[in-house]
């Protein structure tokens, strides 16, 4: 079974390589570079803004929503979608503080809001014309005046964010992008630990998120978007990763 | 599994395979599975040797080198927390639960990495938790213990992040490393919160300014690590992927404050610099 999986993966790699060859007017050099990049050799360290992955149109709307696209740009759009959601959430949290929010909690929420906005704006700037559109959130299930509701939702967003980045890291072709995702995921993990401890002291690395090997849980793109779409009017799909929003 | 069969299959499509790729990093590394300790322990060595001639010194770090590097750091952390938790009167009872959880996680990381490495695992070194006298009260003064804990956790996060690119191409090992990385960040966050509750001016995330590289208050990590020979930026870096974060819009206007730009992104660190940082803790 493992062998079948590996074989399929290799064939997929080769298909990707062929696609890119075609996309670059049959230049074998281009194909070679792309494949090297896929292989993680980093032979040609690719600048963030200069990257070109597969050219599937991520802006294609599916069921009135957006598709993240494929390749590294797809993964960056995936992160952009999640950061848009988180930023929108914390903007609302700070705008309408829950009943009994302490000054320390307000300070924490404001910082987290600012971090998430920085993440959102970073992906937007880095993706440029390749960015998916701005997403419209739907937080109707959250009671922003209730501490438990807000913190419970914050915990879900932060834990899911960590599990999303960790689960998708291996899909990156570019080491530079992987490192950028790594720079963000540890900040999300810091947020997650803080929020969890605000809810229940000592739960910063609870057994629901850290297994008996001491590893944080991970989620696939399909699992994450299924969760995220519950809080989005604009549904996000990832057709290249076997997920179409319903 | 039959590695050579797989390679043959690729060669049918790409006859110049061996000129094109280093399979150790792409195909073959993916074969390593935590479900099969033998595979992990034996394969990278065998395959690395096999392909070394074909590809020469590619200056890439072998998977086991990365794992043993991680294991050394985890040995240090687990020893530190095992000693700290066992030290009567060091950790207040109100905080005991926090450090018991962290201790268990670090011991699990050691056990996990050892099981993955098998016979390739390095032995546990001897430690000097005072770091050659830099922290004489590390096991008698709680605030010193917390400061050292803070630096271990932050440095651990940087260390794992720095190794991620070396593991690209190996889904299983990379994902596990990222998963440990996230747990270390959870620890860093809570240790920082505990320090804050005791009057230290510190937040769960690393902050800084144009002139302050790191906020731990520990001189050894306050240096501008990364700006020198390692090529990694310091922790107060505000440019990510060519984008100046301070020039991006924020909640308060058309630019972003330096401290926000610093806090929103943690920085990686290379293996040599990490080992220099923690070096004094090795007896």
GROMACS .gro file of N, CA, C and O in nm, chain A residues 180-234:
model
  220
  180UNK      N    1   0.840   3.059   0.587
  180UNK     CA    2   0.745   3.166   0.619
  180UNK      C    3   0.624   3.112   0.694
  180UNK      O    4   0.578   3.172   0.792
  181UNK      N    5   0.574   2.998   0.650
  181UNK     CA    6   0.462   2.936   0.721
  181UNK      C    7   0.505   2.900   0.863
  181UNK      O    8   0.428   2.916   0.958
  182UNK      N    9   0.629   2.852   0.876
  182UNK     CA   10   0.681   2.817   1.008
  182UNK      C   11   0.689   2.938   1.101
  182UNK      O   12   0.664   2.929   1.221
  183UNK      N   13   0.723   3.053   1.044
  183UNK     CA   14   0.734   3.176   1.123
  183UNK      C   15   0.598   3.216   1.179
  183UNK      O   16   0.589   3.280   1.284
  184UNK      N   17   0.494   3.183   1.106
  184UNK     CA   18   0.360   3.221   1.148
  184UNK      C   19   0.298   3.116   1.240
  184UNK      O   20   0.234   3.149   1.340
  185UNK      N   21   0.320   2.988   1.210
  185UNK     CA   22   0.251   2.886   1.288
  185UNK      C   23   0.292   2.889   1.435
  185UNK      O   24   0.210   2.865   1.524
  186UNK      N   25   0.417   2.921   1.464
  186UNK     CA   26   0.456   2.923   1.605
  186UNK      C   27   0.390   3.040   1.679
  186UNK      O   28   0.364   3.031   1.799
  187UNK      N   29   0.364   3.147   1.606
  187UNK     CA   30   0.292   3.259   1.668
  187UNK      C   31   0.147   3.219   1.694
  187UNK      O   32   0.091   3.250   1.800
  188UNK      N   33   0.088   3.144   1.601
  188UNK     CA   34  -0.048   3.094   1.622
  188UNK      C   35  -0.051   2.999   1.742
  188UNK      O   36  -0.147   2.997   1.820
  189UNK      N   37   0.054   2.920   1.757
  189UNK     CA   38   0.060   2.827   1.870
  189UNK      C   39   0.073   2.903   2.002
  189UNK      O   40   0.017   2.863   2.105
  190UNK      N   41   0.146   3.013   1.998
  190UNK     CA   42   0.156   3.098   2.119
  190UNK      C   43   0.017   3.153   2.154
  190UNK      O   44  -0.022   3.155   2.271
  191UNK      N   45  -0.055   3.199   2.052
  191UNK     CA   46  -0.191   3.247   2.074
  191UNK      C   47  -0.277   3.135   2.133
  191UNK      O   48  -0.352   3.156   2.229
  192UNK      N   49  -0.270   3.019   2.071
  192UNK     CA   50  -0.355   2.906   2.112
  192UNK      C   51  -0.333   2.873   2.259
  192UNK      O   52  -0.428   2.854   2.335
  193UNK      N   53  -0.205   2.868   2.299
  193UNK     CA   54  -0.173   2.835   2.438
  193UNK      C   55  -0.230   2.939   2.533
  193UNK      O   56  -0.285   2.907   2.639
  194UNK      N   57  -0.217   3.066   2.495
  194UNK     CA   58  -0.268   3.174   2.578
  194UNK      C   59  -0.420   3.165   2.593
  194UNK      O   60  -0.473   3.171   2.705
  195UNK      N   61  -0.489   3.153   2.480
  195UNK     CA   62  -0.635   3.147   2.484
  195UNK      C   63  -0.682   3.028   2.567
  195UNK      O   64  -0.775   3.039   2.649
  196UNK      N   65  -0.619   2.915   2.547
  196UNK     CA   66  -0.659   2.795   2.621
  196UNK      C   67  -0.642   2.816   2.772
  196UNK      O   68  -0.725   2.772   2.852
  197UNK      N   69  -0.533   2.884   2.808
  197UNK     CA   70  -0.511   2.907   2.950
  197UNK      C   71  -0.605   3.012   3.008
  197UNK      O   72  -0.634   3.009   3.128
  198UNK      N   73  -0.653   3.102   2.923
  198UNK     CA   74  -0.755   3.198   2.970
  198UNK      C   75  -0.885   3.124   3.001
  198UNK      O   76  -0.960   3.162   3.090
  199UNK      N   77  -0.911   3.019   2.926
  199UNK     CA   78  -1.033   2.941   2.947
  199UNK      C   79  -1.016   2.846   3.065
  199UNK      O   80  -1.099   2.842   3.156
  200UNK      N   81  -0.907   2.771   3.064
  200UNK     CA   82  -0.881   2.673   3.169
  200UNK      C   83  -0.731   2.669   3.197
  200UNK      O   84  -0.655   2.614   3.115
  201UNK      N   85  -0.687   2.729   3.309
  201UNK     CA   86  -0.543   2.731   3.338
  201UNK      C   87  -0.483   2.589   3.334
  201UNK      O   88  -0.540   2.494   3.388
  202UNK      N   89  -0.372   2.579   3.264
  202UNK     CA   90  -0.305   2.450   3.254
  202UNK      C   91  -0.340   2.370   3.130
  202UNK      O   92  -0.284   2.264   3.105
  203UNK      N   93  -0.432   2.424   3.049
  203UNK     CA   94  -0.477   2.349   2.931
  203UNK      C   95  -0.403   2.390   2.803
  203UNK      O   96  -0.444   2.353   2.694
  204UNK      N   97  -0.291   2.462   2.819
  204UNK     CA   98  -0.219   2.518   2.704
  204UNK      C   99  -0.172   2.413   2.604
  204UNK      O  100  -0.151   2.444   2.487
  205UNK      N  101  -0.151   2.291   2.651
  205UNK     CA  102  -0.107   2.183   2.561
  205UNK      C  103  -0.187   2.058   2.595
  205UNK      O  104  -0.131   1.951   2.618
  206UNK      N  105  -0.317   2.074   2.599
  206UNK     CA  106  -0.406   1.965   2.641
  206UNK      C  107  -0.399   1.843   2.552
  206UNK      O  108  -0.354   1.850   2.437
  207UNK      N  109  -0.446   1.732   2.606
  207UNK     CA  110  -0.436   1.606   2.532
  207UNK      C  111  -0.527   1.604   2.408
  207UNK      O  112  -0.514   1.516   2.323
  208UNK      N  113  -0.618   1.703   2.398
  208UNK     CA  114  -0.700   1.710   2.278
  208UNK      C  115  -0.624   1.769   2.159
  208UNK      O  116  -0.666   1.757   2.045
  209UNK      N  117  -0.508   1.832   2.189
  209UNK     CA  118  -0.429   1.889   2.079
  209UNK      C  119  -0.286   1.834   2.073
  209UNK      O  120  -0.217   1.851   1.973
  210UNK      N  121  -0.241   1.771   2.181
  210UNK     CA  122  -0.105   1.716   2.182
  210UNK      C  123  -0.113   1.567   2.218
  210UNK      O  124  -0.170   1.531   2.321
  211UNK      N  125  -0.058   1.484   2.131
  211UNK     CA  126  -0.074   1.339   2.152
  211UNK      C  127   0.033   1.281   2.246
  211UNK      O  128   0.115   1.355   2.301
  212UNK      N  129   0.032   1.151   2.264
  212UNK     CA  130   0.121   1.088   2.363
  212UNK      C  131   0.266   1.081   2.316
  212UNK      O  132   0.352   1.035   2.390
  213UNK      N  133   0.293   1.124   2.193
  213UNK     CA  134   0.432   1.140   2.149
  213UNK      C  135   0.478   1.284   2.167
  213UNK      O  136   0.588   1.320   2.125
  214UNK      N  137   0.389   1.366   2.223
  214UNK     CA  138   0.423   1.507   2.239
  214UNK      C  139   0.412   1.585   2.109
  214UNK      O  140   0.474   1.690   2.093
  215UNK      N  141   0.334   1.533   2.014
  215UNK     CA  142   0.317   1.599   1.884
  215UNK      C  143   0.183   1.672   1.878
  215UNK      O  144   0.080   1.617   1.918
  216UNK      N  145   0.187   1.794   1.825
  216UNK     CA  146   0.062   1.867   1.803
  216UNK      C  147  -0.018   1.797   1.693
  216UNK      O  148   0.038   1.743   1.598
  217UNK      N  149  -0.149   1.799   1.707
  217UNK     CA  150  -0.236   1.741   1.604
  217UNK      C  151  -0.221   1.819   1.474
  217UNK      O  152  -0.179   1.934   1.473
  218UNK      N  153  -0.255   1.755   1.363
  218UNK     CA  154  -0.254   1.823   1.233
  218UNK      C  155  -0.387   1.795   1.163
  218UNK      O  156  -0.457   1.699   1.195
  219UNK      N  157  -0.421   1.882   1.067
  219UNK     CA  158  -0.542   1.863   0.989
  219UNK      C  159  -0.511   1.880   0.840
  219UNK      O  160  -0.420   1.956   0.805
  220UNK      N  161  -0.588   1.811   0.757
  220UNK     CA  162  -0.573   1.828   0.613
  220UNK      C  163  -0.643   1.956   0.569
  220UNK      O  164  -0.725   2.013   0.643
  221UNK      N  165  -0.613   1.997   0.446
  221UNK     CA  166  -0.677   2.116   0.392
  221UNK      C  167  -0.829   2.099   0.388
  221UNK      O  168  -0.904   2.189   0.425
  222UNK      N  169  -0.873   1.980   0.347
  222UNK     CA  170  -1.017   1.954   0.340
  222UNK      C  171  -1.081   1.964   0.478
  222UNK      O  172  -1.189   2.022   0.494
  223UNK      N  173  -1.015   1.910   0.579
  223UNK     CA  174  -1.070   1.916   0.716
  223UNK      C  175  -1.078   2.061   0.766
  223UNK      O  176  -1.178   2.102   0.825
  224UNK      N  177  -0.972   2.135   0.739
  224UNK     CA  178  -0.968   2.274   0.787
  224UNK      C  179  -1.074   2.359   0.718
  224UNK      O  180  -1.146   2.436   0.783
  225UNK      N  181  -1.085   2.345   0.585
  225UNK     CA  182  -1.181   2.430   0.514
  225UNK      C  183  -1.325   2.393   0.547
  225UNK      O  184  -1.413   2.480   0.546
  226UNK      N  185  -1.348   2.267   0.580
  226UNK     CA  186  -1.482   2.228   0.623
  226UNK      C  187  -1.520   2.306   0.750
  226UNK      O  188  -1.634   2.354   0.764
  227UNK      N  189  -1.423   2.321   0.839
  227UNK     CA  190  -1.446   2.396   0.963
  227UNK      C  191  -1.458   2.546   0.930
  227UNK      O  192  -1.553   2.614   0.972
  228UNK      N  193  -1.361   2.596   0.855
  228UNK     CA  194  -1.355   2.741   0.827
  228UNK      C  195  -1.481   2.789   0.756
  228UNK      O  196  -1.532   2.898   0.785
  229UNK      N  197  -1.534   2.707   0.664
  229UNK     CA  198  -1.650   2.751   0.586
  229UNK      C  199  -1.775   2.770   0.670
  229UNK      O  200  -1.869   2.839   0.629
  230UNK      N  201  -1.775   2.711   0.790
  230UNK     CA  202  -1.889   2.734   0.881
  230UNK      C  203  -1.895   2.882   0.921
  230UNK      O  204  -1.999   2.931   0.965
  231UNK      N  205  -1.782   2.949   0.910
  231UNK     CA  206  -1.775   3.089   0.954
  231UNK      C  207  -1.754   3.185   0.838
  231UNK      O  208  -1.708   3.296   0.857
  232UNK      N  209  -1.783   3.136   0.718
  232UNK     CA  210  -1.763   3.219   0.600
  232UNK      C  211  -1.888   3.222   0.513
  232UNK      O  212  -1.950   3.118   0.488
  233UNK      N  213  -1.925   3.343   0.472
  233UNK     CA  214  -2.031   3.357   0.371
  233UNK      C  215  -1.971   3.317   0.236
  233UNK      O  216  -2.032   3.245   0.157
  234UNK      N  217  -1.850   3.366   0.211
  234UNK     CA  218  -1.777   3.332   0.089
  234UNK      C  219  -1.710   3.197   0.111
  234UNK      O  220  -1.613   3.186   0.186
   0.00000   0.00000   0.00000
